[in-house]
PDB file of C-alpha atoms and ligand atoms in Angstrom:
ATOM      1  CA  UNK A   8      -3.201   2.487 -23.692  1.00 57.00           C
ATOM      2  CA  UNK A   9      -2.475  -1.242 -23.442  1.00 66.00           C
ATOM      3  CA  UNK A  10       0.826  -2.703 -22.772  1.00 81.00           C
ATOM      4  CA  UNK A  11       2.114  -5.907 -23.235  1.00 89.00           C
ATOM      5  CA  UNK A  12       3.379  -8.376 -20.328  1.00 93.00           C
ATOM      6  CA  UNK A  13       5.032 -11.703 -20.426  1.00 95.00           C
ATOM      7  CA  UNK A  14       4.398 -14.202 -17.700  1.00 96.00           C
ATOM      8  CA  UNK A  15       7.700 -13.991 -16.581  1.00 96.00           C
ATOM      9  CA  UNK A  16       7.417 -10.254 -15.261  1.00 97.00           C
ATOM     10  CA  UNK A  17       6.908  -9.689 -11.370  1.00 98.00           C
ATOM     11  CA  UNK A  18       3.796  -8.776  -9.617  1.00 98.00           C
ATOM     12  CA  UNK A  19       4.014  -5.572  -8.353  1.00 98.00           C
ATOM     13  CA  UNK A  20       2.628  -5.319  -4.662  1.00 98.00           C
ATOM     14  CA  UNK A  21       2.351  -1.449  -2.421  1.00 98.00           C
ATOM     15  CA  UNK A  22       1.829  -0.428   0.802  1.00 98.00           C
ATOM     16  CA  UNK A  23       2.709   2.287   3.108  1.00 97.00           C
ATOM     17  CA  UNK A  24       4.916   0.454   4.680  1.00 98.00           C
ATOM     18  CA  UNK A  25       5.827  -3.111   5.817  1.00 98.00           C
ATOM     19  CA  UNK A  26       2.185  -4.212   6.526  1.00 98.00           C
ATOM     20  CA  UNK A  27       1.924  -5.356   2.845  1.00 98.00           C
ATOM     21  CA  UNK A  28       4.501  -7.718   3.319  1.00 98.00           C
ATOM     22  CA  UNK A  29       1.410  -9.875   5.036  1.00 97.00           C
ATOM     23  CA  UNK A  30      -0.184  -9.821   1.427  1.00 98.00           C
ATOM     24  CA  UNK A  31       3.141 -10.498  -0.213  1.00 98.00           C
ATOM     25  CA  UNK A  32       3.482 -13.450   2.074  1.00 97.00           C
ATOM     26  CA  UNK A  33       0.359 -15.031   1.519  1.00 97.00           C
ATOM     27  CA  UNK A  34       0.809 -14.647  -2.532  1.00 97.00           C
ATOM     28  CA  UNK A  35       4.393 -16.120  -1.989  1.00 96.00           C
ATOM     29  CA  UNK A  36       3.226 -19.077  -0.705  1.00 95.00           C
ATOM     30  CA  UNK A  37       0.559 -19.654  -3.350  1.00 96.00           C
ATOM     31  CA  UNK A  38       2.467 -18.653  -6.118  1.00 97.00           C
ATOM     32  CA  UNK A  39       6.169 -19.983  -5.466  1.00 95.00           C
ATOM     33  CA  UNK A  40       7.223 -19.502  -8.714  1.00 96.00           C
ATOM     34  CA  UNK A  41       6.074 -15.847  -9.274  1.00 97.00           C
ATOM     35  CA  UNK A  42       8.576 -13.028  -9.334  1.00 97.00           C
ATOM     36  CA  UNK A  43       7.880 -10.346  -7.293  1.00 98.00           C
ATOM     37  CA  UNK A  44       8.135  -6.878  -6.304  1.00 98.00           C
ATOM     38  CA  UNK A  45       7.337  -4.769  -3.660  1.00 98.00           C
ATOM     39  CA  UNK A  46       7.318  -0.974  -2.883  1.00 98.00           C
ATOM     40  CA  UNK A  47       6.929   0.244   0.456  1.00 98.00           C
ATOM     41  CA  UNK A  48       6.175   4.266   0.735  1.00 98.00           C
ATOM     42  CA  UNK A  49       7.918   4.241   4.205  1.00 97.00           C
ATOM     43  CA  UNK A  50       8.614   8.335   3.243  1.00 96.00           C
ATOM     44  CA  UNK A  51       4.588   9.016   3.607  1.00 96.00           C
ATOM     45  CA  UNK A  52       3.697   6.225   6.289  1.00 96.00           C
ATOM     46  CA  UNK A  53       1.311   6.324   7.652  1.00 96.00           C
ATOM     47  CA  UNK A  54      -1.624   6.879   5.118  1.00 95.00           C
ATOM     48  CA  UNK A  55      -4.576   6.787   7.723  1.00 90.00           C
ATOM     49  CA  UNK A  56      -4.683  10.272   8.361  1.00 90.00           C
ATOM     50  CA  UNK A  57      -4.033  11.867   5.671  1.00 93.00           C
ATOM     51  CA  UNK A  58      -6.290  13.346   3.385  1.00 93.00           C
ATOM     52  CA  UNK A  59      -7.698  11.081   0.100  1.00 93.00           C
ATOM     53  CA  UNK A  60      -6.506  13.578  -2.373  1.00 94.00           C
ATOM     54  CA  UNK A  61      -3.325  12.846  -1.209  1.00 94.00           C
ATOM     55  CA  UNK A  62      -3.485   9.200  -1.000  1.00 95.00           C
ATOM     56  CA  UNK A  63      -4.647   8.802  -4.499  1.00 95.00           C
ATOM     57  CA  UNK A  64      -1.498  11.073  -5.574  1.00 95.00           C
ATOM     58  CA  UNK A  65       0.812   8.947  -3.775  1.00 96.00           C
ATOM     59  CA  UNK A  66      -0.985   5.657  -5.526  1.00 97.00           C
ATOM     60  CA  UNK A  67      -0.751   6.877  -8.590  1.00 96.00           C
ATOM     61  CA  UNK A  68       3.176   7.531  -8.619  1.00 96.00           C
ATOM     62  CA  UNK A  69       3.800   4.029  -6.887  1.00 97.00           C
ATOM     63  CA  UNK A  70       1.886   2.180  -9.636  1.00 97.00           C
ATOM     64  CA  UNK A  71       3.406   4.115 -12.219  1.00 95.00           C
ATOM     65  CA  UNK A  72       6.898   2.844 -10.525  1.00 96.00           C
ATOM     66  CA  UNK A  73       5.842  -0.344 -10.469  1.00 97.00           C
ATOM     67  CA  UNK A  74       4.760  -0.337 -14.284  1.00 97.00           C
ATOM     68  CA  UNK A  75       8.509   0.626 -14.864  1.00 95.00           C
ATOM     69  CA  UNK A  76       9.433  -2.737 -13.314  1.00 96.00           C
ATOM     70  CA  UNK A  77       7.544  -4.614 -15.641  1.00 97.00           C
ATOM     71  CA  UNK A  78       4.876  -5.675 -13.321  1.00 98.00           C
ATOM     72  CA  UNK A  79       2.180  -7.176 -15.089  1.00 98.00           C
ATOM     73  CA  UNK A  80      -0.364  -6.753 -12.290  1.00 98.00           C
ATOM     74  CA  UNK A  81      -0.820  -4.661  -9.381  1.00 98.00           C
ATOM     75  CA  UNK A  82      -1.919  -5.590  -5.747  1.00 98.00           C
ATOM     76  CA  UNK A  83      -2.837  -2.724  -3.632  1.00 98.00           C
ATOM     77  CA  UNK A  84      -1.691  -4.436  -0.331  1.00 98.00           C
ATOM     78  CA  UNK A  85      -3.140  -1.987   2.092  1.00 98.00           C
ATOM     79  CA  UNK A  86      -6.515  -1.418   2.633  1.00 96.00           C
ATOM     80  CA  UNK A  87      -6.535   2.633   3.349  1.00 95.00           C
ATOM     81  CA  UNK A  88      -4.949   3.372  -0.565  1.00 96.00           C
ATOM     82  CA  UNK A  89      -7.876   0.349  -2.150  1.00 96.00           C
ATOM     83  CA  UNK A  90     -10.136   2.957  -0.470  1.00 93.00           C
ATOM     84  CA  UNK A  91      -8.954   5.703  -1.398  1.00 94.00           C
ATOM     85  CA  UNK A  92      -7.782   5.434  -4.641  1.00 96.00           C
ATOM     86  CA  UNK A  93      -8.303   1.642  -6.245  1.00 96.00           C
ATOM     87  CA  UNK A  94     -11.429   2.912  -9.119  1.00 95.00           C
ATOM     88  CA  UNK A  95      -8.760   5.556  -9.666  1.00 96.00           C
ATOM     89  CA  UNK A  96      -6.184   3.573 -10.170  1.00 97.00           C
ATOM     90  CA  UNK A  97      -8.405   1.113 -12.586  1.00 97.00           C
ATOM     91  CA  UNK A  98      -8.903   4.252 -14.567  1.00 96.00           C
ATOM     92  CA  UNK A  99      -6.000   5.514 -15.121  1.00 95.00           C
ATOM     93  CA  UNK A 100      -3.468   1.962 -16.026  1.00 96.00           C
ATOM     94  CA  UNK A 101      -3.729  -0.376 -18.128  1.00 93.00           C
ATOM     95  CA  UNK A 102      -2.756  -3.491 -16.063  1.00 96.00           C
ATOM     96  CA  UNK A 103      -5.264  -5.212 -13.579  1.00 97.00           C
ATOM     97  CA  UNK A 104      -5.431  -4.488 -10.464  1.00 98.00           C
ATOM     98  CA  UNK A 105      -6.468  -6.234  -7.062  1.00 98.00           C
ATOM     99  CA  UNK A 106      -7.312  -4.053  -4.246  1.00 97.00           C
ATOM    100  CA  UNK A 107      -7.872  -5.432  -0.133  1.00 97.00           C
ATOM    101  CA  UNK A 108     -11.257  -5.579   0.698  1.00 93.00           C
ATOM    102  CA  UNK A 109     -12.368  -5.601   4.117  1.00 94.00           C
ATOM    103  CA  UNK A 110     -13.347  -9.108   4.961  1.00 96.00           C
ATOM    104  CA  UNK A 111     -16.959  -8.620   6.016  1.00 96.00           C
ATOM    105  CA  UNK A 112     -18.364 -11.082   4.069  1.00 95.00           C
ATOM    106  CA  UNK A 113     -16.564 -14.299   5.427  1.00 96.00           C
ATOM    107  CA  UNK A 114     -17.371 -12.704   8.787  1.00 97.00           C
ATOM    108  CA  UNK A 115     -20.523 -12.000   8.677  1.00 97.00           C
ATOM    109  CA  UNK A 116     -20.835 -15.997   7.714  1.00 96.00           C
ATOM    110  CA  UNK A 117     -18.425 -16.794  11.057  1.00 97.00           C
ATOM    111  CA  UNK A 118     -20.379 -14.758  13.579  1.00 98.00           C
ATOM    112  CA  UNK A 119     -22.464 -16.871  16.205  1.00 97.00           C
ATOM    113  CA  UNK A 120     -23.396 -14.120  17.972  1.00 97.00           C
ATOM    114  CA  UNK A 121     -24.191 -11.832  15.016  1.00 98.00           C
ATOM    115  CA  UNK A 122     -21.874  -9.040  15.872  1.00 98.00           C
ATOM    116  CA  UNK A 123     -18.900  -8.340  13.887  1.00 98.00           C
ATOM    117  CA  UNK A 124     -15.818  -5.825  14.476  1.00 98.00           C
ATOM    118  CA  UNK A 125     -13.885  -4.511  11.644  1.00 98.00           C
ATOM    119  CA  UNK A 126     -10.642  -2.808  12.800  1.00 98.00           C
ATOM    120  CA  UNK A 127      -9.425  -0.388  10.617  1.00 97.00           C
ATOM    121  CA  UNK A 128      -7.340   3.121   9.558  1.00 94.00           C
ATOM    122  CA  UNK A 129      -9.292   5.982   9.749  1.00 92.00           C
ATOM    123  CA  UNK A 130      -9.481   6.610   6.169  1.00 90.00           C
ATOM    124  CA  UNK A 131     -10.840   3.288   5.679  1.00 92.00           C
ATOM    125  CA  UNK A 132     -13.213   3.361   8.140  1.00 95.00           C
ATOM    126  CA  UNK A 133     -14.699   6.682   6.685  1.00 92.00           C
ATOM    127  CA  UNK A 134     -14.877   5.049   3.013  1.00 91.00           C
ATOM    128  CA  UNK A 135     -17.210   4.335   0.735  1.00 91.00           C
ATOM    129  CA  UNK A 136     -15.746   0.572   0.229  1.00 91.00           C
ATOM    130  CA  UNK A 137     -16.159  -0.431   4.000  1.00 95.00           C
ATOM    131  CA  UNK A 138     -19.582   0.959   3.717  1.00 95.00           C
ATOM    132  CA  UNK A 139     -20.112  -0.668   0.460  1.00 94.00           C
ATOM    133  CA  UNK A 140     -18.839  -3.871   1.741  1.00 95.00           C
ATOM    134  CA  UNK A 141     -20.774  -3.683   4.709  1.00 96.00           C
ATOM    135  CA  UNK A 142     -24.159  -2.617   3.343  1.00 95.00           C
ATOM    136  CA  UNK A 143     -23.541  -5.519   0.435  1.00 95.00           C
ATOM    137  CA  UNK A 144     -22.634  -8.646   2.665  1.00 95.00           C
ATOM    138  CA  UNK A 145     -23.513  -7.259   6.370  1.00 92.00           C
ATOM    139  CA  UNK A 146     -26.970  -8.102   6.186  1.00 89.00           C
ATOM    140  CA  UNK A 147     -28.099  -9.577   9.410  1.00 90.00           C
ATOM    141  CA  UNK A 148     -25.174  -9.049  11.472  1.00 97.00           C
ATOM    142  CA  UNK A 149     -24.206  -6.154  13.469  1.00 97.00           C
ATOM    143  CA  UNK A 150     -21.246  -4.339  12.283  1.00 97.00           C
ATOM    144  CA  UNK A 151     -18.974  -2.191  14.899  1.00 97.00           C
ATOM    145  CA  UNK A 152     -16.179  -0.032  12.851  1.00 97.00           C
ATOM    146  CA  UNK A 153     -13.602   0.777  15.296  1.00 98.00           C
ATOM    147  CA  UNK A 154     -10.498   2.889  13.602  1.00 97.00           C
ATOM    148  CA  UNK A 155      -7.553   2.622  15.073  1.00 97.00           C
ATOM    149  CA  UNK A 156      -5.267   5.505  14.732  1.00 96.00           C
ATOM    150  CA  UNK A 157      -1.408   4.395  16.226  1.00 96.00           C
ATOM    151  CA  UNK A 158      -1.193   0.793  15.689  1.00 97.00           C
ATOM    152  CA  UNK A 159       0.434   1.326  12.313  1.00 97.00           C
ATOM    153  CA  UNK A 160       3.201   3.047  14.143  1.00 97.00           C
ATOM    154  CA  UNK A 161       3.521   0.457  16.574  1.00 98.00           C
ATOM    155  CA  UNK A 162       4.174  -2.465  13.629  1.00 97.00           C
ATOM    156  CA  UNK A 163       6.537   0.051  11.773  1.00 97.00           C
ATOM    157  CA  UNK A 164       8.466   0.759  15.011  1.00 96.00           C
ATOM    158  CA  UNK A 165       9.001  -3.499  15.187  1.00 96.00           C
ATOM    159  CA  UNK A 166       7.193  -2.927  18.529  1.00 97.00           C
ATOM    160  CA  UNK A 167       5.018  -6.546  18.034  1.00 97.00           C
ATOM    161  CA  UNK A 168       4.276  -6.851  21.230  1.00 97.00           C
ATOM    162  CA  UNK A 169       5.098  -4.315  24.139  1.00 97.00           C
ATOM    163  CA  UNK A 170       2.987  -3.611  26.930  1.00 98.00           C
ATOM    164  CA  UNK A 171       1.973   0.206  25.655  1.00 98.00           C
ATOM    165  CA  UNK A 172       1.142  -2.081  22.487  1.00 98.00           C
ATOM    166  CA  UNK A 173      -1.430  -4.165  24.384  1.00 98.00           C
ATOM    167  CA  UNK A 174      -2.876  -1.166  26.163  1.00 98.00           C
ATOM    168  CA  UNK A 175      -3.403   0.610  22.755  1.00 98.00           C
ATOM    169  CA  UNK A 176      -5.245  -2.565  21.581  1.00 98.00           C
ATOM    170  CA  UNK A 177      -7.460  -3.256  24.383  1.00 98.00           C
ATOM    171  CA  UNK A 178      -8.835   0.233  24.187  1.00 98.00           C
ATOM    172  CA  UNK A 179      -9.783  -0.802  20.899  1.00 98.00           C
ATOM    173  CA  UNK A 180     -10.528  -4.394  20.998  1.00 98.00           C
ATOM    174  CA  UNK A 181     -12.213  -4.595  24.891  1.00 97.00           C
ATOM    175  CA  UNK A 182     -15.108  -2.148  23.995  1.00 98.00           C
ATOM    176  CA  UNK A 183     -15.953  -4.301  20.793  1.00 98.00           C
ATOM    177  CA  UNK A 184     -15.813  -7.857  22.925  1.00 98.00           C
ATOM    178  CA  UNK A 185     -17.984  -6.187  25.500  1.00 98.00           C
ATOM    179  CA  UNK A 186     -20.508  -5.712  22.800  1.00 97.00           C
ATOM    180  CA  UNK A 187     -20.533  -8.989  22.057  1.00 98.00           C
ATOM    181  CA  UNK A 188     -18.349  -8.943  19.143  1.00 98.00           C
ATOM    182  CA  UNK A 189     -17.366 -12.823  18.046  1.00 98.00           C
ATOM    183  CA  UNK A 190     -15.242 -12.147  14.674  1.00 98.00           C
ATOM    184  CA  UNK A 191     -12.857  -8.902  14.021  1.00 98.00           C
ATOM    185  CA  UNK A 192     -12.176  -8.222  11.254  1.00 98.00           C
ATOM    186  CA  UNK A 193      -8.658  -7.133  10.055  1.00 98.00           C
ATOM    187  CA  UNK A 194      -9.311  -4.134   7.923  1.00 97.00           C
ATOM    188  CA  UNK A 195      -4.977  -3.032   7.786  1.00 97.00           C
ATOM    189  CA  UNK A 196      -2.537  -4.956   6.068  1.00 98.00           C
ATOM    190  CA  UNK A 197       0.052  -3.958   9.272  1.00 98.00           C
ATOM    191  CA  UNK A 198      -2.184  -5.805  12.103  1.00 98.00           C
ATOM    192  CA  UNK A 199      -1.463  -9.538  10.752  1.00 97.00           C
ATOM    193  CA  UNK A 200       1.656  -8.444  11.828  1.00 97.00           C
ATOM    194  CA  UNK A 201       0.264  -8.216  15.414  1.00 98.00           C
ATOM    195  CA  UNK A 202      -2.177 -11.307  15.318  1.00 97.00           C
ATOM    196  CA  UNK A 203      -0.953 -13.131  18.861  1.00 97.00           C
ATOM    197  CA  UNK A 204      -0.768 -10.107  20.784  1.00 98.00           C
ATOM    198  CA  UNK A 205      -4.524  -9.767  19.113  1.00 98.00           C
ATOM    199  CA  UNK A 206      -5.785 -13.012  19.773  1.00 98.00           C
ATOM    200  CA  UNK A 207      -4.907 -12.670  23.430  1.00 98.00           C
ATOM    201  CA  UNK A 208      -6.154  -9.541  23.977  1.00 98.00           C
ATOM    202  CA  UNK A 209      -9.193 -10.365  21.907  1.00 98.00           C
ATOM    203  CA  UNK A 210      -9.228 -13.895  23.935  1.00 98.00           C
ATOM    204  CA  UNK A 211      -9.992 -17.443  22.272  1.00 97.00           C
ATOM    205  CA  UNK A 212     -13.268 -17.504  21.445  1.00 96.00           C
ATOM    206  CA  UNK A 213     -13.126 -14.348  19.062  1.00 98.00           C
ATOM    207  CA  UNK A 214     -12.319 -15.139  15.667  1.00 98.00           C
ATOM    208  CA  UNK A 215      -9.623 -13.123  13.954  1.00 98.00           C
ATOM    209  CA  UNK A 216     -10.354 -13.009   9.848  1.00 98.00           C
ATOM    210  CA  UNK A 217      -7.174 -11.687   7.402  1.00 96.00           C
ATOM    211  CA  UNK A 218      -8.368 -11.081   3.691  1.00 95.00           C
ATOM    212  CA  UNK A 219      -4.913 -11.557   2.530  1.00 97.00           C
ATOM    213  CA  UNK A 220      -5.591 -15.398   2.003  1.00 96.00           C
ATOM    214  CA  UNK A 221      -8.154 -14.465  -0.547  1.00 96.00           C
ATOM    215  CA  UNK A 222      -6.260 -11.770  -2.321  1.00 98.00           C
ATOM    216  CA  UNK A 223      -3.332 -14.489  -2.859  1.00 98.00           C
ATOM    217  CA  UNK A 224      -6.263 -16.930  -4.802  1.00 98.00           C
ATOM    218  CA  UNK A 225      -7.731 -13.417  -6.408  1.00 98.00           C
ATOM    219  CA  UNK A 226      -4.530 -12.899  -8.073  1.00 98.00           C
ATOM    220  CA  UNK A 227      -4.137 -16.343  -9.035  1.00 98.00           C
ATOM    221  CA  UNK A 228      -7.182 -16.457 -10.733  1.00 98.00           C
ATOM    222  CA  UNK A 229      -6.539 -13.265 -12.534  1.00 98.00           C
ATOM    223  CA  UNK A 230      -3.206 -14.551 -13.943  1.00 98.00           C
ATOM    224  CA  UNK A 231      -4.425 -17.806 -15.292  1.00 97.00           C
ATOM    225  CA  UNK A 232      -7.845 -16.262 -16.869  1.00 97.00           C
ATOM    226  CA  UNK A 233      -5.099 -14.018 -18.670  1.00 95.00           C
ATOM    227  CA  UNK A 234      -2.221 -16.803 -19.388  1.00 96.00           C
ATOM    228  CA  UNK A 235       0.348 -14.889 -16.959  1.00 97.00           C
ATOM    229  CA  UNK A 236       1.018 -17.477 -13.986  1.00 97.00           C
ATOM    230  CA  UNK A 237       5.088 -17.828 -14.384  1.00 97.00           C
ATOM    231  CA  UNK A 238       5.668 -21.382 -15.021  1.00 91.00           C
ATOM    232  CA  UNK A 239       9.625 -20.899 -15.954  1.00 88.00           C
ATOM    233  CA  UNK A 240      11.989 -22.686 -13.849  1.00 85.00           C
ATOM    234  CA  UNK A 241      14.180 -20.251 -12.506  1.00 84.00           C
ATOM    235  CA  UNK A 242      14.127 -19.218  -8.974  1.00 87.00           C
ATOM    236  CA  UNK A 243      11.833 -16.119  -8.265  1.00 93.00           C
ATOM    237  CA  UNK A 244      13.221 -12.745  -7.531  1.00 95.00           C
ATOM    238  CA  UNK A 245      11.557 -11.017  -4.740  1.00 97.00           C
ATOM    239  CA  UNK A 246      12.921  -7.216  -4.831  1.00 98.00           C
ATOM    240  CA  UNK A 247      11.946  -4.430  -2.635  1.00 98.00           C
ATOM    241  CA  UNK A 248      11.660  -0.641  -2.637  1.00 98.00           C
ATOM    242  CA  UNK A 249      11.381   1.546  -0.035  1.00 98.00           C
ATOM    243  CA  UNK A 250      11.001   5.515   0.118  1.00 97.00           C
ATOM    244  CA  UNK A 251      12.300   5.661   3.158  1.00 96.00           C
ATOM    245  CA  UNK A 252      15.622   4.481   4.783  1.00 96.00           C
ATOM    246  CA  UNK A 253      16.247   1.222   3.436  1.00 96.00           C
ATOM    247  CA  UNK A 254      17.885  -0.621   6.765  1.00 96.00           C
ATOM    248  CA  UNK A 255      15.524  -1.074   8.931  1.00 96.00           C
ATOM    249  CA  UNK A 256      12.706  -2.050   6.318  1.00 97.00           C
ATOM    250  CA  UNK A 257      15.082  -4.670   5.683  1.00 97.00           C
ATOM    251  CA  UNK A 258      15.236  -5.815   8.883  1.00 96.00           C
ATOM    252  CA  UNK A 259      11.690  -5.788   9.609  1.00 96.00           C
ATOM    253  CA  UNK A 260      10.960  -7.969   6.299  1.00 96.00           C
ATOM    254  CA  UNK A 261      13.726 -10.376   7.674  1.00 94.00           C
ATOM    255  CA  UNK A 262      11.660 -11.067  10.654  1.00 93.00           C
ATOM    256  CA  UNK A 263       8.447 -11.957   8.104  1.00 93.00           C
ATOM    257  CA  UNK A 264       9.602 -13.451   5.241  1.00 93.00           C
ATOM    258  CA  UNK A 265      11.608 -16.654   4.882  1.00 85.00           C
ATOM    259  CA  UNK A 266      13.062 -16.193   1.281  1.00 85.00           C
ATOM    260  CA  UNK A 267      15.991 -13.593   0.965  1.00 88.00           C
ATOM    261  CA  UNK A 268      15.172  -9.906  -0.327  1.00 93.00           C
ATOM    262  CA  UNK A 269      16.956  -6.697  -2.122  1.00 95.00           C
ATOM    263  CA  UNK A 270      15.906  -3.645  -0.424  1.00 97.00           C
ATOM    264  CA  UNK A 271      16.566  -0.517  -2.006  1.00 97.00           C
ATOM    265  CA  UNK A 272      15.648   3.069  -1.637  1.00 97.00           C
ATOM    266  CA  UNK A 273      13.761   4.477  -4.464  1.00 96.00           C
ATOM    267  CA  UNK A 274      12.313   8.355  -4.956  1.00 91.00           C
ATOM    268  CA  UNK A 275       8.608   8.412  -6.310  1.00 89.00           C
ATOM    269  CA  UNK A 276       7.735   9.893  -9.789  1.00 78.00           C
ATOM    270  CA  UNK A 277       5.604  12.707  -7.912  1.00 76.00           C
ATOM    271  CA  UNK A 278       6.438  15.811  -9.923  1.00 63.00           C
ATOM    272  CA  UNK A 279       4.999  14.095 -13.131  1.00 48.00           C
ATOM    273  CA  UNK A 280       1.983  13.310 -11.673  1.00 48.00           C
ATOM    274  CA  UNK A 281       1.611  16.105  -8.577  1.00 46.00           C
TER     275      UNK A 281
HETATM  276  N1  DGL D 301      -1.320  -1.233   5.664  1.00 57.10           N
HETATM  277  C1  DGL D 301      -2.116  -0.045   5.473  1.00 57.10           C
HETATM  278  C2  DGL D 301      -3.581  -0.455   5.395  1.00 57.10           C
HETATM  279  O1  DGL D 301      -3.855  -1.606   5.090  1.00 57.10           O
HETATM  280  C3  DGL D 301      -1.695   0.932   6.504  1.00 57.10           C
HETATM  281  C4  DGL D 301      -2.293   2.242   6.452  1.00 57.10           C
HETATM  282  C5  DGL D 301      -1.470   3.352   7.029  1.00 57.10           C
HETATM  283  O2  DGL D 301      -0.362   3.573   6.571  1.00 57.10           O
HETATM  284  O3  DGL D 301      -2.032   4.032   7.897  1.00 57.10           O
HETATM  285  O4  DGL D 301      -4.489   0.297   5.598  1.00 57.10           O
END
C-alpha cells in the first residue's frame, strides 16, 4: 500500500534507547531544517540479547508508530534492530527506510596495519549483515568481532565515563589493540556516546570510525531523489517518545543535543502486531 508524504512531515528515527540520538544528531546537523522525530523503546532496552523474533516484533510496532506521526522516512538508528529486522521492515511499509550498517568498508580503507575491530551487540555480531558487510568490503584486512554485552547499560545509566566503565572497555578494546588492531569500528549507536573514554582506552593511534556521518548524507540523498528535503521556513520540531519513564531520557538527550526537545511517554501498538 503506498501512502502519500509531504516534505514537510518529520523523519522518523528508533532506537532502543538514547544511543540513536548519535544518528539523530548527525542528521540534525545536515539537515537543519528537517522536522524530526524520535522514539526510544527505553521499556525493552537493551535489544542485544534478546532473541531476533523478538526484535523484529518490537521494530515492527515502532515503525508502525512512527507512520502515525507522519514520518515520511524511517532511520533505524541502532545497529542490533537493522540486523535483525531492516529486510523485514522494507517488506512490510511502504516508506523508505535507512538502516546502520557497520562501517567496515571505510575501515577496511583506514587500516595501516590491516587489522580491523568492529565492536558490537551480540545480536549484531551474530548477523548475517556484519557478516555480509564483512565478507563484501573486508577483503584483505583482518576483521576481529568483539560483542560487547554491558556497555549499553553503562550509556543508558549516564555513566560516560566511570572507572568500572573503563575496566568494562579495556577488556574489550585491550585484547583487540594487542592484536594489532588500528581502526574499531563502532558497530552500536550508544558507544559514540562513549567516544573519549574510547579513544583513551583505545590510545591515539587507533582510529575510531562512527557510520552515523554517512547515514545523515544517506538520508539526504534519499529525500532529494524523492522531492522530500523540507525547505519551509519554519523552525523544525524535534519531538521524542519514549516507552519508558520519560525524565531521565530527557535528561540524558539534554546532555547530547543542543536544540530543545518534547519527551513523552508513549505505549507501543504490540497487540496488533504480536
Ligand atoms: N543502539 C543499539 C545498537 O546500535 C543498542 C542495542 C541494544 O539495545 O542492545 O545496536
Amino acid at each position: 500500500m503506498s501512502i502519500t508524504r509531504q516534505p514537510v512531515d518529520p523523519i522518523g528515527l528508533f532506537d532502543s534507547g538514547i544511543g540513536g540520538l548519535s544518528v539523530l544528531r548527525e542528521v540534525a546537523n545536515l539537515l537543519p531544517q528537517e522536522n524530526l522525530v524520535y522514539l526510544a523503546d527505553n521499556a525493552h532496552c537493551p535489544y542485544g540479547p534478546r532473541p531476533v523474533v523478538q526484535i523484529q516484533h518490537l521494530s515492527r510496532a515502532i515503525s508502525q508508530f512512527l507512520l502515525e506521526q507522519q514520518a515520511k522516512l524511517i532511520v533505524v538508528a541502532c545497529n542490533t534492530a537493522s540486523a535483525a529486522a531492516l529486510v523485514a521492515l522494507r517488506a512490510t511499509f511502504a516508506v523508505p527506510f535507512v538502516g546502520m550498517v557497520p562501517a567496515v568498508k571505510p575501515a577496511a580503507i583506514l587500516t595501516r596495519r590491516g587489522i580491523v575491530g568492529v565492536l558490537a551487540t551480540p545480536v549484531t555480531s551474530q548477523g548475517a549483515l556484519l557478516a555480509n558487510v564483512i565478507s563484501t568490503y573486508g577483503g584483505g584486512v583482518e576483521t576481529i568481532v568483539q560483542p560487547c554485552p554491558g556497555l549499553v547499560e553503562f550509556v543508558e545509566r549516564g555513566e560516560w565515563d566511570s572507572p568500572q566503565l573503563r575496566q568494562l572497555l579495556h577488556t574489550y578494546v585491550s585484547p583487540l589493540v594487542a592484536r594489532g588492531a588500528d581502526v574499531l569500528v563502532l558497530g552500536c549507536t550508544h558507544y559514540p556516546l562513549l567516544l573519549p573514554v574510547l579513544q583513551e582506552v583505545a590510545g591515539p593511534e587507533v582510529r575510531l570510525v562512527d557510520p552515523s556521518p554517512a547515514v545523515a548524507r544517506q538520508v539526504q540523498r534519499l529525500l532529494a531523489d524523492s522531492g522530500l528535503l523540507n525547505t519551509a521556513p519554519a523552525p523544525p520540531s524535534l519531538r521524542a517518545f519514549t516507552t519508558g519513564p520519560a525524565e531521565p531520557f530527557a535528561a540524558l538527550a539534554q546532555r547530547l543535543l543542543d536544540r530543545p526537545m518534547t519527551t513523552t511517554r508513549a505505549d507501543l501498538p504490540l497487540s496488533a502486531i504480536w
